[in-house]
Coordinates of C-alpha atoms and ligand atoms in Angstrom, one line a residue:
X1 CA 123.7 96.4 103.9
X2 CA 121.7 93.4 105.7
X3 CA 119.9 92.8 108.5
X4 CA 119.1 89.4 110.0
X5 CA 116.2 89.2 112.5
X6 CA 116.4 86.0 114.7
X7 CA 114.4 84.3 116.8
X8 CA 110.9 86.4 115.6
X9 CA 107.6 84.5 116.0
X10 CA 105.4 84.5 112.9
X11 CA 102.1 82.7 112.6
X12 CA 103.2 80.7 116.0
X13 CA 106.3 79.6 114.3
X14 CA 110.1 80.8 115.2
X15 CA 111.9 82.2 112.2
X16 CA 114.7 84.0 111.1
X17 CA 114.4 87.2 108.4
X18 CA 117.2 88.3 106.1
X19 CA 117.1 91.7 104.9
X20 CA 119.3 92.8 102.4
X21 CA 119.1 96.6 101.3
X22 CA 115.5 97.6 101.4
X23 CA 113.9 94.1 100.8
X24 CA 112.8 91.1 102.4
X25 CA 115.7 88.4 101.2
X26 CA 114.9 85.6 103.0
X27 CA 112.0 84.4 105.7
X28 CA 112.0 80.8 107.3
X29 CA 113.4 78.5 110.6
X30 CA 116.7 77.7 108.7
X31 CA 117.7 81.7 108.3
X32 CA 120.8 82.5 110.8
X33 CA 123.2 85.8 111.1
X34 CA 126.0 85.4 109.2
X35 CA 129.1 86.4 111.1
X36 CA 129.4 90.6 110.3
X37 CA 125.5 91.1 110.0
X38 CA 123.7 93.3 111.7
X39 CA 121.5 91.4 113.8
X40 CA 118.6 92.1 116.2
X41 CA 117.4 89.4 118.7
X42 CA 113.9 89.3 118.3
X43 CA 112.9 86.2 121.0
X44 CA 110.0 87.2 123.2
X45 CA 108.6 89.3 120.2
X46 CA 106.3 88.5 117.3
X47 CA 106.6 89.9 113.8
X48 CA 104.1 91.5 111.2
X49 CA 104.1 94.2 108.5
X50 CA 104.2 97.6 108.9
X51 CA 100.8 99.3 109.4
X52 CA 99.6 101.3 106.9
X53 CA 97.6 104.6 107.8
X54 CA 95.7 105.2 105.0
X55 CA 94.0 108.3 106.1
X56 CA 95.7 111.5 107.6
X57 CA 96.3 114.9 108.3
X58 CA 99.7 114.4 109.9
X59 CA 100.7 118.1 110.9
X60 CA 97.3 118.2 112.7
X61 CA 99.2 117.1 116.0
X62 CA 99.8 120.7 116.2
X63 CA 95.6 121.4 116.6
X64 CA 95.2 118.4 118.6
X65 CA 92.4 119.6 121.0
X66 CA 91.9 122.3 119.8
X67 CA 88.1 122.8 119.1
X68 CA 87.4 119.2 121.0
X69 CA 83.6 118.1 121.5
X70 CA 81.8 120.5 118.5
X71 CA 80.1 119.5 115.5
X72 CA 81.7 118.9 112.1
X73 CA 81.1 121.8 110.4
X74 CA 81.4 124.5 113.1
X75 CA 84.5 122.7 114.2
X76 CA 86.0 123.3 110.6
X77 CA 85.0 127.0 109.8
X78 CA 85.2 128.8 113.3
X79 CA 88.7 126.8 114.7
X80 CA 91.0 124.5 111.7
X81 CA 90.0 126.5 109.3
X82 CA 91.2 130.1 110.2
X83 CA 94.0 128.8 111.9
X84 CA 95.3 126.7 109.0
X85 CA 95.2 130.3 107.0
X86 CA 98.1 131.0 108.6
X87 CA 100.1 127.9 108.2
X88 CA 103.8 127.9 107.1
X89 CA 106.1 125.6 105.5
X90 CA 107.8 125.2 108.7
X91 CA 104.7 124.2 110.6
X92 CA 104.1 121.9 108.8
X93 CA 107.1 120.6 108.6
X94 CA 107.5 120.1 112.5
X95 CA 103.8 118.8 113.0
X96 CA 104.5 116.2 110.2
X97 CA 107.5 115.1 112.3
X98 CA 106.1 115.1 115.4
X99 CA 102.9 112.8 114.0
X100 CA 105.9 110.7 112.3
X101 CA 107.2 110.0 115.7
X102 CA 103.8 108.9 117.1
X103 CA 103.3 106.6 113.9
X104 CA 106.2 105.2 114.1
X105 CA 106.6 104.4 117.8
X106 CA 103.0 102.7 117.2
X107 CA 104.1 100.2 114.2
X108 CA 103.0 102.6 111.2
X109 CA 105.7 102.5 108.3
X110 CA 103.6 104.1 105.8
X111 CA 101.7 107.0 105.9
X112 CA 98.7 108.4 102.9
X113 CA 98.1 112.2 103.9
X114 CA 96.6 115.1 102.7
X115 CA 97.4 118.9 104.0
X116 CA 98.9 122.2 103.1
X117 CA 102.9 122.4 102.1
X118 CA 102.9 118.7 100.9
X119 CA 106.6 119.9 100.4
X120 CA 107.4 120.4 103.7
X121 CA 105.4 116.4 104.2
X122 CA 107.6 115.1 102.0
X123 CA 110.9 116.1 103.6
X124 CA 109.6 115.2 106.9
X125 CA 109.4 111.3 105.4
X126 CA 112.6 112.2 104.0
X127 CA 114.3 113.5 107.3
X128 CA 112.5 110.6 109.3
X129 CA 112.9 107.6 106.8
X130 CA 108.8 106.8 107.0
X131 CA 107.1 106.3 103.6
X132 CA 104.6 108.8 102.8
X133 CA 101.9 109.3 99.9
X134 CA 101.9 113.1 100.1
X135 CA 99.4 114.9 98.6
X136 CA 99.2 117.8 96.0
X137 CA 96.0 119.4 97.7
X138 CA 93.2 121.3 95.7
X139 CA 90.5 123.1 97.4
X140 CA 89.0 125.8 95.0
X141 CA 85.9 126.1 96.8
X142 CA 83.8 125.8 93.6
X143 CA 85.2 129.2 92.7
X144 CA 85.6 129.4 88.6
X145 CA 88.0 132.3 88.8
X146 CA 90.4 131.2 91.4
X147 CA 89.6 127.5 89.9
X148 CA 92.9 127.7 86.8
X149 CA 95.2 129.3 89.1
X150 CA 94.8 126.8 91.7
X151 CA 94.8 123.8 89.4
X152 CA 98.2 124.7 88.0
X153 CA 99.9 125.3 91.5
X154 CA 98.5 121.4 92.4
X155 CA 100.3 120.6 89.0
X156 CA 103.5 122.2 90.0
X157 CA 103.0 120.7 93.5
X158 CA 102.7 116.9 92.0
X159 CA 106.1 117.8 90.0
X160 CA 107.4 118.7 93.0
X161 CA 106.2 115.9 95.1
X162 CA 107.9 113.3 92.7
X163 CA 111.8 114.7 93.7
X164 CA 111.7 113.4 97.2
X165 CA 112.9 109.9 96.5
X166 CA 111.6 106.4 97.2
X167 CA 110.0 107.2 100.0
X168 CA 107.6 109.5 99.2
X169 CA 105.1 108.7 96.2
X170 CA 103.2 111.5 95.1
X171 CA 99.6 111.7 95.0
X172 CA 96.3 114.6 93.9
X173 CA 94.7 115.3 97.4
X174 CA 91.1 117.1 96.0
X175 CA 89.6 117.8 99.3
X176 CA 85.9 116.9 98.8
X177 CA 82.9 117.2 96.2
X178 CA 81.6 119.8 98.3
X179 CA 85.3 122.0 98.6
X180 CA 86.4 120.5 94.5
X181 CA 84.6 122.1 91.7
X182 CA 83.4 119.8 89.2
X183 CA 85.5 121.1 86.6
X184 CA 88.8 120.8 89.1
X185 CA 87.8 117.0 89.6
X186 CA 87.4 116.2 85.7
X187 CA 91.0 117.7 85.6
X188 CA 92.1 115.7 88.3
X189 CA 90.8 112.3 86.8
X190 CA 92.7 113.3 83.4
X191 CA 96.1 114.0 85.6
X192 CA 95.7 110.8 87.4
X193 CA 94.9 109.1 84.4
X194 CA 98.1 110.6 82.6
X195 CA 100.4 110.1 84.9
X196 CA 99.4 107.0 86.9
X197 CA 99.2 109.0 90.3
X198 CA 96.7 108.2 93.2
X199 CA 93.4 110.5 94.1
X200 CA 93.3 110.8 97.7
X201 CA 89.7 112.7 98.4
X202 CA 87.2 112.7 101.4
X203 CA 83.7 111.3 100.2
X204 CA 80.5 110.5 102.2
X205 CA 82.2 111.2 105.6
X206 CA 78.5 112.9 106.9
X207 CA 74.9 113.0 105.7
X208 CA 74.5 116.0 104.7
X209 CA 77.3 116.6 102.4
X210 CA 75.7 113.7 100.2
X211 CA 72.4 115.6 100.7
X212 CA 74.1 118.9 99.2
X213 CA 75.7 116.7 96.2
X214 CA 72.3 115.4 95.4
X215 CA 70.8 118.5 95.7
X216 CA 73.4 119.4 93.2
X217 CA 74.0 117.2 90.9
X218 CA 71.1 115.0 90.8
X219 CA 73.6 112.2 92.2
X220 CA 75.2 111.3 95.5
X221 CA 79.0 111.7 95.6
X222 CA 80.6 108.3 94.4
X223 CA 78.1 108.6 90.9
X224 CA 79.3 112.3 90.5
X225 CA 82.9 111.0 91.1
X226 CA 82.5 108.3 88.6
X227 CA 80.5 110.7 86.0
X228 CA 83.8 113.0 86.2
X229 CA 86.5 110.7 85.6
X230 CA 87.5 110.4 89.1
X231 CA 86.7 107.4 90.5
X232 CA 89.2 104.6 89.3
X233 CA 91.8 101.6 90.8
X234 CA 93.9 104.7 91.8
X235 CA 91.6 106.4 94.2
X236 CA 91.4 106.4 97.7
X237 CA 88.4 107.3 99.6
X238 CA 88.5 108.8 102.9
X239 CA 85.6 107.7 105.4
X240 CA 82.8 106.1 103.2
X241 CA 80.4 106.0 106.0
X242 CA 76.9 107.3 103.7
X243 CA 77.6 104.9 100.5
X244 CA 74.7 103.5 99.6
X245 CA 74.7 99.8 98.0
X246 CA 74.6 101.2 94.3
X247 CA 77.4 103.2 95.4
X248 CA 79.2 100.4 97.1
X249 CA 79.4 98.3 93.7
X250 CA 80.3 101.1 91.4
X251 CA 83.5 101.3 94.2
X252 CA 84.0 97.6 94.1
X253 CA 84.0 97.7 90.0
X254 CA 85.8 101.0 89.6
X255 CA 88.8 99.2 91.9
X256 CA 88.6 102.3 94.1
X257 CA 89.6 101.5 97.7
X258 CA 87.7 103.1 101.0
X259 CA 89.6 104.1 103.6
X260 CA 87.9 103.8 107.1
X261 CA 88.4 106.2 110.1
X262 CA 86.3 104.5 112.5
X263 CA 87.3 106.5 115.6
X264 CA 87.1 110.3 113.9
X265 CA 83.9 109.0 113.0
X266 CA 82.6 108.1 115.8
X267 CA 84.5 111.5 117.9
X268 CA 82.7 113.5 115.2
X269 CA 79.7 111.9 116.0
X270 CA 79.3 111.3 111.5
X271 CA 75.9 109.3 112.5
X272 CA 76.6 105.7 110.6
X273 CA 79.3 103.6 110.1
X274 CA 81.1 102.4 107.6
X275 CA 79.0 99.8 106.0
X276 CA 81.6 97.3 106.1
X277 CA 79.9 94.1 105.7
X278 CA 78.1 95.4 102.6
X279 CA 81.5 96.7 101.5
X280 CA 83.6 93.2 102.0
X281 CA 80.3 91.1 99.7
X282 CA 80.5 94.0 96.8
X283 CA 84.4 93.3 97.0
X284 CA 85.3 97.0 97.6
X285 CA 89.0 97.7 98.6
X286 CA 89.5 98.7 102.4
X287 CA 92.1 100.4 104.9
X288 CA 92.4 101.7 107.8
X289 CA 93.0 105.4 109.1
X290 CA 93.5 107.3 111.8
X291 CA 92.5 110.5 110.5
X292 CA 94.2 114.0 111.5
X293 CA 95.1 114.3 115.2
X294 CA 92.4 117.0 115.9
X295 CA 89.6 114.4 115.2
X296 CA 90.6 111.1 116.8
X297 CA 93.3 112.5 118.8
X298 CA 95.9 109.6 118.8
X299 CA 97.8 108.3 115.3
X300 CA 98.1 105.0 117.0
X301 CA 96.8 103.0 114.5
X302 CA 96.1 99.4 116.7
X303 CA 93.7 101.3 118.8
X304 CA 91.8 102.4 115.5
X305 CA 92.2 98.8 114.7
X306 CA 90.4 97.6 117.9
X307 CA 87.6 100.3 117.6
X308 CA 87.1 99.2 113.7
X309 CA 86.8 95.9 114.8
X310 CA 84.7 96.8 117.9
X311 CA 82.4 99.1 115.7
X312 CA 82.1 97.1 113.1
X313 CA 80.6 94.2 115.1
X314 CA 78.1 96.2 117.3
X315 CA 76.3 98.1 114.2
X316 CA 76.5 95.0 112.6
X317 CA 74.3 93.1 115.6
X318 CA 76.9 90.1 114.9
X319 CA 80.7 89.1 116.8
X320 CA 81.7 87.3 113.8
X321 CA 82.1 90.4 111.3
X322 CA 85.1 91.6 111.2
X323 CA 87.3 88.8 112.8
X324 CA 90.9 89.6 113.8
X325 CA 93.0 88.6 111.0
X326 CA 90.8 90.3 108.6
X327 CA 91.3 93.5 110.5
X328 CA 95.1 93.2 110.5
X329 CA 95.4 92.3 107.2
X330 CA 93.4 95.9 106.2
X331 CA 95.0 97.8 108.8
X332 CA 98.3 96.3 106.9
X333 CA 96.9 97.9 103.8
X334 CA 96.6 93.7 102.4
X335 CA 93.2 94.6 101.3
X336 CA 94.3 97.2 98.9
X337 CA 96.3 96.5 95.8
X338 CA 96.3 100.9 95.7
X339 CA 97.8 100.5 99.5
X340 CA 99.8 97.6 98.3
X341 CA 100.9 96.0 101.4
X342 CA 102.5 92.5 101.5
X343 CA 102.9 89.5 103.7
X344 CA 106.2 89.1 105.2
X345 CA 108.1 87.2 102.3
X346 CA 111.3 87.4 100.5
X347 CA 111.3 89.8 97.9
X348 CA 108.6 92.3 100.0
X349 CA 109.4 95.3 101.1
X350 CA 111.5 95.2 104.5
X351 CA 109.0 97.0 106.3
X352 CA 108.4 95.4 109.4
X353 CA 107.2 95.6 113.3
X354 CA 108.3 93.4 116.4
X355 CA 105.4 93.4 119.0
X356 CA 106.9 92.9 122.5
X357 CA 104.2 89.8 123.1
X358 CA 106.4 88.3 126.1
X359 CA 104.2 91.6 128.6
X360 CA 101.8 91.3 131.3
X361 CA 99.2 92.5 128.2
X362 CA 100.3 90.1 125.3
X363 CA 101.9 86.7 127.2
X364 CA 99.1 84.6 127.3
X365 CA 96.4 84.3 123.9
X366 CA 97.1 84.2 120.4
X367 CA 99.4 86.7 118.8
X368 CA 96.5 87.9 115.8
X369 CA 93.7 88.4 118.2
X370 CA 95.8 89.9 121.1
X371 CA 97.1 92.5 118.4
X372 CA 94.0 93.7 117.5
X373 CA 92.1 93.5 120.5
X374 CA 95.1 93.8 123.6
X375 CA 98.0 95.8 122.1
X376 CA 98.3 99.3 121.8
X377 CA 100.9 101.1 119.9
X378 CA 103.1 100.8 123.4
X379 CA 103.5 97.2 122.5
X380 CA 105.8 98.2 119.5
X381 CA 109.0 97.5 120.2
X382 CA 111.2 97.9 117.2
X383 CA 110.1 99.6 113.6
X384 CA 111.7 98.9 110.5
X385 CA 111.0 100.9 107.0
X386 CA 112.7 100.2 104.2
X387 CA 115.4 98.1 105.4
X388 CA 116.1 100.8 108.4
X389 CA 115.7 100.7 111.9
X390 CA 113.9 103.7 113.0
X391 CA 112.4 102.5 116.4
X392 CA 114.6 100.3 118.3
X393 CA 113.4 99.6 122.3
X394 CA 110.2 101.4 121.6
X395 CA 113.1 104.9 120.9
X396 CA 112.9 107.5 118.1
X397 CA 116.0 108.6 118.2
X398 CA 115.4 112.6 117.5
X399 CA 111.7 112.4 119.2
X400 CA 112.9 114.9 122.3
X401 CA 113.9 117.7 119.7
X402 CA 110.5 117.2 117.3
X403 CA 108.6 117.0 120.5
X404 CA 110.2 120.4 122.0
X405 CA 110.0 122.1 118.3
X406 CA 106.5 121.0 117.4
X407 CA 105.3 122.4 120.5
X408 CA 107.0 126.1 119.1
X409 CA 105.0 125.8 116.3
X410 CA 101.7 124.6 117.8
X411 CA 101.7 127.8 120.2
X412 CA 102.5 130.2 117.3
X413 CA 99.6 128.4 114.8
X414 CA 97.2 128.4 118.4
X415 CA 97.5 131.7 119.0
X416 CA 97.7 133.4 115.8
X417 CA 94.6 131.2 115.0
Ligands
ZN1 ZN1 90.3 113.6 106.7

């Protein structure tokens, strides 16, 4: 099947895209419809690649605001925890789609989570067409005799994980240092390893849990990581806030890539910032996530593009960190080779987003800047992911159904919680 976009403004020029199957074909002034194509008429609206959110909890729309306004900790163990006891396939299932929706409407075509059923996550990305790195969770709560049982459901998880398609690329989702058993995160390094699959973890989101891993292990989180096999080009670290320098450049030589959440962070109140300047000099990997809808509440990744920028700058004492084409290109996933996003450019992936920049909001300024710092996700006009058109005139087609069945679930999951 191809697509031809015409009439799409890239880096202030006009140009036409040819998309052919799932890949970019062809990208330049000169490209026109041919007569028979399916064609969308892109003038008034400027181009870029898909957003990649590279840190969520997608069926967390059902707990959004639930638990609002308390601390970390007590957030987790008297309100997400007990009620995620109770969680079913089909919860999840409906959450996912719902969060889907929202990520999609806002420009996201790829999605890296990490949450119970990552069966019912993976035909969610199926049923919707987004691309998902789903995650075979393990949480054994340093508990040695729950520890093997746990480890081989994960296993049978990843197997499962890897039967969903092209869209979905399966990935070990080992919740934390403090929630992972040593043991349970050498296996995971020798699984990765093996197999060639991504480690999705959370590590040094708050003080204190690095205080508990020294108290430990004699070393903060990213050294025990590394000591256990763990910490490699194919890991993905959610938040990164309490890395310490050392830590910074074992990350940057390791190849591991830090995934920022730079509004959950600050909702949660975490105490520091990402160190991002420190980060970009050592060379360490970057992205951008939203984080579950509990903790931020919204999946619209632009607006945690703007607060990253925003954040970044004010810790920072300095308007020149973080400039705006440097925040789109990690908020891309361009900073990444683990994330893997690409320019727009024949033989990329035809994962796109037309920005409606002809609004009151976007007409006047330059498109990069005005995306980061003017656009929300309602400036999304049409989303493409893998070749297919899943937003079209800002419209999911489905959303009224996910919205009215997610809402099912989220009362049950509420009030059995
Ligand atoms: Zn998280």
């Amino acid at each position: 099947m191809t697509l031809t976009i015409t009439g799409a403004t890239l880096h202030s020029q006009t140009v036409g895209i040819r998309i052919v199957g799932d890949t970019i074909e062809r990208v330049g002034p000169d490209v026109v419809a041919e007569p028979g194509e399916d064609v969308i008429d892109a003038a008034g609206m400027a181009v870029m690649p898909g957003l990649v959110n590279a840190h969520t909890h997608a069926a967390m729309t059902l707990f959004r605001g639930y638990g609002d306004d308390l601390p970390l900790m007590e957030w987790l163990r008297t309100r997400i925890w007990p009620a995620e006891a109770h969680l079913t396939h089909d919860d999840v299932y409906w959450g996912t789609r719902l969060a889907i929706v929202e990520m999609l409407r806002s420009g996201t075509t790829t999605f890296w989570d990490m949450y119970w059923h990552g069966e019912a996550v993976a035909q969610a990305c199926v049923d919707a067409g987004i691309r998902g790195v789903v995650s075979a969770v393990l949480i054994d709560q340093h508990d040695p005799s729950l520890a093997p049982q746990l480890r081989e459901s994960a296993e049978q998880s990843l197997d499962a994980l890897g039967g969903y398609g092209p869209l979905v690329r399966p990935a070990l989702g080992p919740h934390a240092v403090y929630t992972v058993s040593d043991p349970s995160l050498e296996w995971i390094g020798g699984i990765s390893a093996d197999r060639g699959v991504p480690v999705h973890i959370h590590c040094s989101e708050t003080e204190g849990e690095v205080a508990e891993c020294v108290e430990a292990s004699g070393v903060r989180p990213a050294v025990l990581l590394d000591r256990l096999g763990v910490l490699s080009e194919r890991t993905l670290l959610a938040h990164g806030c309490w890395l310490d320098p050392h830590e910074l450049a074992l990350v940057a030589e390791r190849g591991a890539t830090v995934a920022t959440n730079p509004v959950s962070n600050q909702k949660l109140a975490v105490g520091r910032h990402f160190p991002y300047p420190e980060a970009a000099t050592a060379g360490v990997a970057v992205g951008l996530g939203t984080d579950g809808a509990a903790s931020n509440n919204s999946l619209d990744l632009l607006q945690d593009a703007k607060a990253f920028a925003l954040a970044q700058k004010f810790a920072a004492h300095d308007p020149t960190v973080a400039p705006a084409a440097e925040v789109l290109e990690i908020a891309t996933g361009q900073r990444s080779a683990l994330l893997g996003g690409q320019p727009i450019e024949a033989g990329a992936p035809a994962d796109l987003v037309l920005l409606r920049t002809d609004s009151v909001e976007l007409a006047i300024g330059d498109v990069e800047a005005n995306t980061v710092y003017a656009a929300t996700g309602a400036d999304v006009d049409t989303v493409i992911v893998a070749g297919r058109v899943l937003v079209s005139g800002r419209q999911v087609a489905d959303a009224d159904d996910v919205v009215a069945r997610a809402s099912e679930h989220a009362e049950r999951v509420r009030r059995d919680g």
